[in-house]
Coordinates of N, CA and C in Angstrom, one line a residue:
X1 N -0.8 67.8 -204.0 CA -1.9 67.0 -204.3 C -2.1 65.9 -203.2
X2 N -1.0 65.3 -202.8 CA -1.0 64.3 -201.8 C -1.5 64.9 -200.4
X3 N -1.0 66.1 -200.1 CA -1.3 66.8 -198.9 C -2.8 67.1 -198.8
X4 N -3.3 67.5 -200.0 CA -4.7 67.9 -200.1 C -5.6 66.6 -199.8
X5 N -5.2 65.5 -200.4 CA -6.0 64.2 -200.2 C -5.9 63.8 -198.8
X6 N -4.8 63.9 -198.2 CA -4.6 63.5 -196.8 C -5.4 64.4 -195.9
X7 N -5.5 65.7 -196.2 CA -6.3 66.6 -195.4 C -7.8 66.3 -195.5
X8 N -8.2 66.0 -196.7 CA -9.6 65.6 -197.0 C -10.0 64.3 -196.2
X9 N -9.1 63.4 -196.2 CA -9.3 62.1 -195.5 C -9.4 62.3 -194.0
X10 N -8.5 63.2 -193.5 CA -8.5 63.6 -192.1 C -9.8 64.2 -191.7
X11 N -10.3 65.1 -192.5 CA -11.6 65.8 -192.2 C -12.7 64.8 -192.2
X12 N -12.8 63.9 -193.2 CA -13.8 62.9 -193.3 C -13.8 62.0 -192.1
X13 N -12.6 61.5 -191.7 CA -12.5 60.6 -190.5 C -12.9 61.3 -189.3
X14 N -12.5 62.6 -189.1 CA -13.0 63.4 -187.9 C -14.5 63.5 -187.9
X15 N -15.1 63.8 -189.0 CA -16.5 63.9 -189.1 C -17.2 62.6 -188.8
X16 N -16.7 61.5 -189.3 CA -17.3 60.2 -189.0 C -17.2 59.8 -187.6
X17 N -16.1 60.1 -187.0 CA -15.9 59.8 -185.5 C -16.9 60.6 -184.7
X18 N -17.0 61.9 -185.1 CA -17.9 62.8 -184.4 C -19.3 62.4 -184.5
X19 N -19.8 62.0 -185.7 CA -21.1 61.5 -185.9 C -21.4 60.2 -185.1
X20 N -20.4 59.3 -185.2 CA -20.6 58.0 -184.5 C -20.7 58.2 -183.0
X21 N -19.9 59.1 -182.4 CA -19.9 59.4 -181.0 C -21.3 60.0 -180.6
X22 N -21.8 60.9 -181.4 CA -23.1 61.5 -181.2 C -24.2 60.5 -181.3
X23 N -24.1 59.6 -182.3 CA -25.1 58.6 -182.4 C -25.1 57.6 -181.3
X24 N -24.0 57.2 -180.9 CA -23.9 56.2 -179.8 C -24.3 56.8 -178.5
X25 N -24.0 58.0 -178.2 CA -24.4 58.6 -177.0 C -25.9 58.9 -176.9
X26 N -26.5 59.1 -178.1 CA -28.0 59.2 -178.2 C -28.7 57.9 -178.0
X27 N -28.0 56.8 -178.2 CA -28.6 55.5 -178.1 C -28.5 54.9 -176.7
X28 N -27.8 55.5 -175.8 CA -27.7 55.0 -174.4 C -27.9 56.1 -173.4
X29 N -28.6 55.8 -172.3 CA -28.9 56.8 -171.3 C -29.1 56.1 -170.0
X30 N -28.5 56.6 -168.9 CA -28.6 56.0 -167.6 C -30.1 55.9 -167.2
X31 N -30.4 54.9 -166.4 CA -31.8 54.6 -166.0 C -31.9 54.7 -164.5
X32 N -32.9 55.3 -164.0 CA -33.2 55.3 -162.6 C -34.0 54.0 -162.3
X33 N -33.9 53.6 -161.0 CA -34.6 52.4 -160.6 C -36.1 52.5 -160.9
X34 N -36.7 53.6 -160.7 CA -38.1 53.8 -161.0 C -38.5 53.5 -162.4
X35 N -37.6 53.8 -163.4 CA -37.8 53.6 -164.8 C -37.8 52.1 -165.1
X36 N -37.3 51.3 -164.3 CA -37.2 49.8 -164.5 C -38.4 49.1 -164.2
X37 N -39.3 49.8 -163.4 CA -40.6 49.1 -162.9 C -41.2 48.2 -164.0
X38 N -41.4 47.0 -163.7 CA -42.1 46.1 -164.7 C -41.3 44.9 -165.1
X39 N -41.8 44.2 -166.1 CA -41.2 43.0 -166.6 C -40.4 43.2 -167.8
X40 N -39.2 42.6 -167.8 CA -38.3 42.7 -168.9 C -37.8 41.3 -169.4
X41 N -37.9 41.1 -170.7 CA -37.5 39.8 -171.3 C -36.1 39.9 -171.8
X42 N -35.3 39.0 -171.4 CA -33.9 38.9 -171.9 C -33.8 38.5 -173.4
X43 N -33.2 39.3 -174.2 CA -33.2 39.1 -175.6 C -31.8 38.6 -176.1
X44 N -30.7 39.3 -175.6 CA -29.4 38.9 -176.0 C -28.5 38.9 -174.7
X45 N -27.5 38.0 -174.7 CA -26.6 38.0 -173.7 C -25.2 37.8 -174.3
X46 N -24.3 38.8 -174.0 CA -23.0 38.7 -174.6 C -23.0 38.5 -176.1
X47 N -24.0 39.2 -176.7 CA -24.1 39.1 -178.2 C -24.8 37.9 -178.7
X48 N -25.2 37.0 -177.9 CA -25.9 35.8 -178.3 C -27.4 35.9 -178.1
X49 N -28.2 35.5 -179.1 CA -29.6 35.5 -179.0 C -30.1 34.4 -178.0
X50 N -30.7 34.8 -176.9 CA -31.1 33.9 -175.9 C -32.6 34.0 -175.5
X51 N -33.4 34.4 -176.5 CA -34.8 34.6 -176.3 C -35.5 33.3 -175.9
X52 N -35.0 32.1 -176.5 CA -35.6 30.8 -176.2 C -35.5 30.4 -174.7
X53 N -34.6 31.0 -174.0 CA -34.4 30.6 -172.6 C -35.6 31.2 -171.8
X54 N -36.2 32.3 -172.3 CA -37.4 32.9 -171.7 C -37.1 33.5 -170.3
X55 N -35.9 34.0 -170.1 CA -35.6 34.7 -168.9 C -36.3 36.0 -168.7
X56 N -36.8 36.3 -167.6 CA -37.6 37.5 -167.3 C -37.2 38.1 -166.0
X57 N -37.0 39.4 -166.0 CA -36.8 40.1 -164.7 C -37.9 41.0 -164.5
X58 N -38.4 41.1 -163.3 CA -39.5 42.0 -162.9 C -38.9 42.9 -161.8
X59 N -38.7 44.2 -162.1 CA -38.2 45.1 -161.1 C -39.3 45.7 -160.3
X60 N -39.2 45.7 -159.0 CA -40.2 46.4 -158.1 C -39.4 47.5 -157.4
X61 N -39.4 48.7 -158.0 CA -38.7 49.9 -157.5 C -39.1 50.3 -156.1
X62 N -40.4 50.2 -155.9 CA -41.0 50.7 -154.6 C -40.4 49.9 -153.4
X63 N -40.2 48.6 -153.6 CA -39.7 47.8 -152.5 C -38.2 47.3 -152.7
X64 N -37.6 47.9 -153.8 CA -36.2 47.5 -154.1 C -36.0 46.0 -154.2
X65 N -36.9 45.4 -155.0 CA -36.9 43.9 -155.1 C -36.8 43.6 -156.6
X66 N -36.4 42.4 -156.9 CA -36.4 41.9 -158.2 C -36.9 40.4 -158.2
X67 N -37.7 40.0 -159.1 CA -38.0 38.6 -159.2 C -38.2 38.3 -160.7
X68 N -38.4 37.0 -160.9 CA -38.6 36.6 -162.3 C -38.3 35.2 -162.5
X69 N -37.7 34.9 -163.7 CA -37.4 33.5 -164.1 C -36.0 33.6 -164.8
X70 N -35.1 32.7 -164.3 CA -33.7 32.8 -164.9 C -33.4 31.8 -166.0
X71 N -34.5 31.2 -166.6 CA -34.3 30.3 -167.7 C -34.6 28.9 -167.2
X72 N -34.3 28.7 -165.9 CA -34.5 27.3 -165.3 C -35.5 27.4 -164.1
X73 N -35.4 28.4 -163.3 CA -36.1 28.5 -162.0 C -36.6 29.9 -161.8
X74 N -37.6 30.0 -160.9 CA -38.1 31.3 -160.4 C -37.0 31.9 -159.6
X75 N -36.8 33.2 -159.6 CA -35.8 33.9 -158.8 C -36.4 35.0 -158.0
X76 N -35.7 35.4 -157.0 CA -36.1 36.5 -156.1 C -34.8 37.1 -155.5
X77 N -34.8 38.5 -155.4 CA -33.7 39.1 -154.8 C -34.0 40.5 -154.3
X78 N -33.2 41.0 -153.4 CA -33.3 42.4 -153.0 C -32.3 43.3 -153.7
X79 N -32.7 44.4 -154.3 CA -31.8 45.2 -155.0 C -31.1 46.2 -154.0
X80 N -29.8 46.3 -154.2 CA -29.0 47.2 -153.4 C -28.2 48.0 -154.4
X81 N -27.7 49.2 -153.9 CA -26.9 50.1 -154.7 C -25.7 50.5 -153.9
X82 N -24.7 51.0 -154.7 CA -23.5 51.5 -154.0 C -23.3 53.0 -154.4
X83 N -22.3 53.6 -154.0 CA -22.1 55.0 -154.3 C -21.7 55.3 -155.8
X84 N -21.5 54.2 -156.5 CA -21.0 54.4 -157.9 C -22.2 54.1 -158.9
X85 N -23.4 54.1 -158.4 CA -24.6 53.8 -159.2 C -24.6 52.4 -159.7
X86 N -23.9 51.5 -159.0 CA -24.0 50.1 -159.4 C -25.1 49.4 -158.6
X87 N -25.9 48.6 -159.2 CA -26.9 47.8 -158.6 C -26.3 46.4 -158.4
X88 N -26.8 45.7 -157.4 CA -26.4 44.3 -157.2 C -27.4 43.6 -156.4
X89 N -27.5 42.3 -156.5 CA -28.4 41.4 -155.7 C -27.9 40.0 -155.8
X90 N -28.2 39.2 -154.8 CA -27.9 37.8 -154.9 C -29.3 37.2 -155.1
X91 N -29.5 36.6 -156.3 CA -30.7 36.0 -156.6 C -30.9 34.6 -155.9
X92 N -32.0 34.5 -155.2 CA -32.4 33.2 -154.6 C -33.2 32.4 -155.6
X93 N -32.9 31.1 -155.8 CA -33.6 30.3 -156.7 C -33.7 28.9 -156.2
X94 N -34.8 28.3 -156.5 CA -34.9 26.8 -156.2 C -34.1 26.1 -157.3
X95 N -33.4 25.1 -156.9 CA -32.4 24.5 -157.7 C -33.1 23.3 -158.4
X96 N -33.6 23.5 -159.6 CA -34.2 22.5 -160.4 C -33.4 22.4 -161.7
X97 N -33.4 21.2 -162.3 CA -32.6 21.0 -163.5 C -33.1 21.9 -164.7
X98 N -32.1 22.3 -165.5 CA -32.4 23.1 -166.7 C -32.7 22.1 -167.8
X99 N -33.7 22.5 -168.7 CA -34.1 21.6 -169.7 C -33.1 21.5 -170.9
X100 N -32.5 22.6 -171.2 CA -31.5 22.6 -172.4 C -30.3 23.4 -172.0
X101 N -29.3 23.3 -172.8 CA -28.0 24.0 -172.5 C -28.2 25.5 -172.6
X102 N -29.1 26.0 -173.4 CA -29.3 27.5 -173.5 C -29.8 28.0 -172.2
X103 N -30.7 27.2 -171.5 CA -31.2 27.6 -170.2 C -30.1 27.7 -169.1
X104 N -29.2 26.7 -169.1 CA -28.1 26.7 -168.2 C -27.1 27.8 -168.5
X105 N -26.9 28.1 -169.7 CA -26.0 29.2 -170.2 C -26.6 30.5 -169.6
X106 N -27.8 30.8 -169.8 CA -28.5 32.0 -169.4 C -28.5 32.1 -167.8
X107 N -28.9 31.0 -167.2 CA -29.0 31.0 -165.7 C -27.7 31.4 -165.1
X108 N -26.6 30.7 -165.5 CA -25.3 30.9 -164.9 C -24.8 32.4 -165.1
X109 N -24.9 32.9 -166.2 CA -24.5 34.3 -166.5 C -25.4 35.3 -165.9
X110 N -26.6 35.1 -165.8 CA -27.6 36.0 -165.2 C -27.3 36.1 -163.7
X111 N -27.1 35.0 -163.0 CA -26.8 35.0 -161.6 C -25.4 35.7 -161.3
X112 N -24.4 35.4 -162.2 CA -23.1 36.1 -162.0 C -23.2 37.6 -162.2
X113 N -23.9 38.0 -163.2 CA -24.1 39.4 -163.5 C -24.8 40.2 -162.3
X114 N -25.8 39.6 -161.8 CA -26.6 40.2 -160.7 C -25.7 40.3 -159.4
X115 N -24.9 39.2 -159.2 CA -24.1 39.2 -157.9 C -22.9 40.1 -158.0
X116 N -22.2 40.2 -159.1 CA -21.0 41.0 -159.2 C -21.3 42.5 -159.3
X117 N -22.5 42.9 -159.6 CA -22.9 44.3 -159.7 C -23.0 44.7 -161.1
X118 N -23.9 45.6 -161.4 CA -24.2 46.0 -162.8 C -24.8 47.4 -162.9
X119 N -24.7 48.0 -164.1 CA -25.3 49.2 -164.4 C -26.4 49.0 -165.4
X120 N -27.3 49.9 -165.5 CA -28.4 49.8 -166.4 C -28.5 51.0 -167.2
X121 N -28.6 50.9 -168.5 CA -28.7 52.0 -169.4 C -29.9 51.7 -170.4
X122 N -30.6 52.8 -170.8 CA -31.6 52.7 -171.8 C -30.8 52.5 -173.1
X123 N -31.2 51.6 -174.0 CA -30.5 51.3 -175.2 C -31.4 51.0 -176.3
X124 N -31.0 51.3 -177.5 CA -31.7 50.8 -178.7 C -30.7 49.9 -179.4
X125 N -31.2 48.6 -179.6 CA -30.4 47.6 -180.2 C -31.3 46.9 -181.3
X126 N -30.7 46.9 -182.5 CA -31.4 46.3 -183.7 C -32.8 46.9 -183.9
X127 N -32.9 48.2 -183.7 CA -34.1 49.0 -183.8 C -35.1 48.8 -182.7
X128 N -34.7 48.1 -181.7 CA -35.6 47.8 -180.5 C -35.2 48.6 -179.3
X129 N -36.1 49.3 -178.6 CA -35.8 50.0 -177.4 C -35.8 49.0 -176.2
X130 N -34.9 49.2 -175.3 CA -34.9 48.4 -174.1 C -33.8 48.9 -173.2
X131 N -33.3 48.0 -172.4 CA -32.3 48.3 -171.4 C -31.1 47.3 -171.6
X132 N -29.9 47.8 -171.3 CA -28.7 47.0 -171.2 C -28.2 46.9 -169.8
X133 N -28.0 45.7 -169.3 CA -27.5 45.5 -168.0 C -26.0 45.1 -168.2
X134 N -25.1 45.8 -167.7 CA -23.7 45.5 -167.9 C -23.0 45.3 -166.5
X135 N -22.2 44.2 -166.5 CA -21.3 43.9 -165.4 C -19.9 43.9 -165.9
X136 N -18.9 43.6 -165.1 CA -17.6 43.6 -165.7 C -17.3 42.5 -166.6
X137 N -18.2 41.4 -166.6 CA -18.0 40.3 -167.5 C -19.1 40.1 -168.5
X138 N -20.3 40.6 -168.3 CA -21.4 40.3 -169.2 C -22.2 41.5 -169.6
X139 N -22.9 41.4 -170.7 CA -23.8 42.4 -171.2 C -25.1 41.8 -171.6
X140 N -26.2 42.2 -171.0 CA -27.5 41.6 -171.2 C -28.5 42.7 -171.8
X141 N -29.1 42.4 -172.8 CA -30.1 43.3 -173.4 C -31.5 42.8 -173.1
X142 N -32.4 43.6 -172.5 CA -33.7 43.3 -172.2 C -34.7 44.2 -172.9
X143 N -35.9 43.7 -173.3 CA -37.0 44.4 -173.9 C -38.1 44.4 -172.9
X144 N -38.7 45.6 -172.8 CA -39.9 45.7 -171.8 C -41.0 44.9 -172.4
X145 N -41.7 44.1 -171.5 CA -42.8 43.3 -171.8 C -44.1 44.2 -171.8
X146 N -45.2 43.7 -172.3 CA -46.4 44.4 -172.4 C -46.9 45.0 -171.1
X147 N -47.6 46.1 -171.2 CA -48.2 46.8 -170.0 C -49.4 46.0 -169.5
X148 N -49.5 46.0 -168.2 CA -50.6 45.3 -167.6 C -50.2 44.9 -166.2
X149 N -51.0 44.0 -165.6 CA -50.7 43.6 -164.3 C -49.4 42.8 -164.2
X150 N -48.5 43.1 -163.3 CA -47.2 42.5 -163.2 C -47.4 41.1 -162.6
X151 N -46.7 40.2 -163.2 CA -46.7 38.8 -162.7 C -45.6 38.6 -161.6
X152 N -46.0 38.1 -160.5 CA -45.0 37.8 -159.5 C -44.7 36.3 -159.5
X153 N -43.4 36.0 -159.4 CA -43.0 34.6 -159.5 C -43.0 33.9 -158.2
X154 N -42.9 34.6 -157.1 CA -43.0 34.0 -155.7 C -44.2 34.5 -155.0

């Protein structure tokens, strides 16, 4: 009896792990730079809701550029890649004071993530489609902004 219960639990656990792995792999997919074209609004950073900071990245795949707003200041950078499909850039920004601590929190981590290198995957989070930018230290989830003429910050 005990062996039969243990066997059933093992089968159920194996099934759950298999389904979880399938579900998670269906929820993420690598992204080409061309797929990033446009404006993206930062929603969460390292699991924290940071929408109030209003950080936005605008990817320009044709010119390998990125611009936007880091929560405090307009930013601009050139996108580079390495042989491991990592993207990186050093964001240039005018140094103006941040209004609130959430803005400084976002600004600091966004610049760190961009500088140290990151990968981009298509992701569904909380029922919302978007992209996740991951570096060795941070995870940022962005949602695509409305379709229309792209706004340039510089």
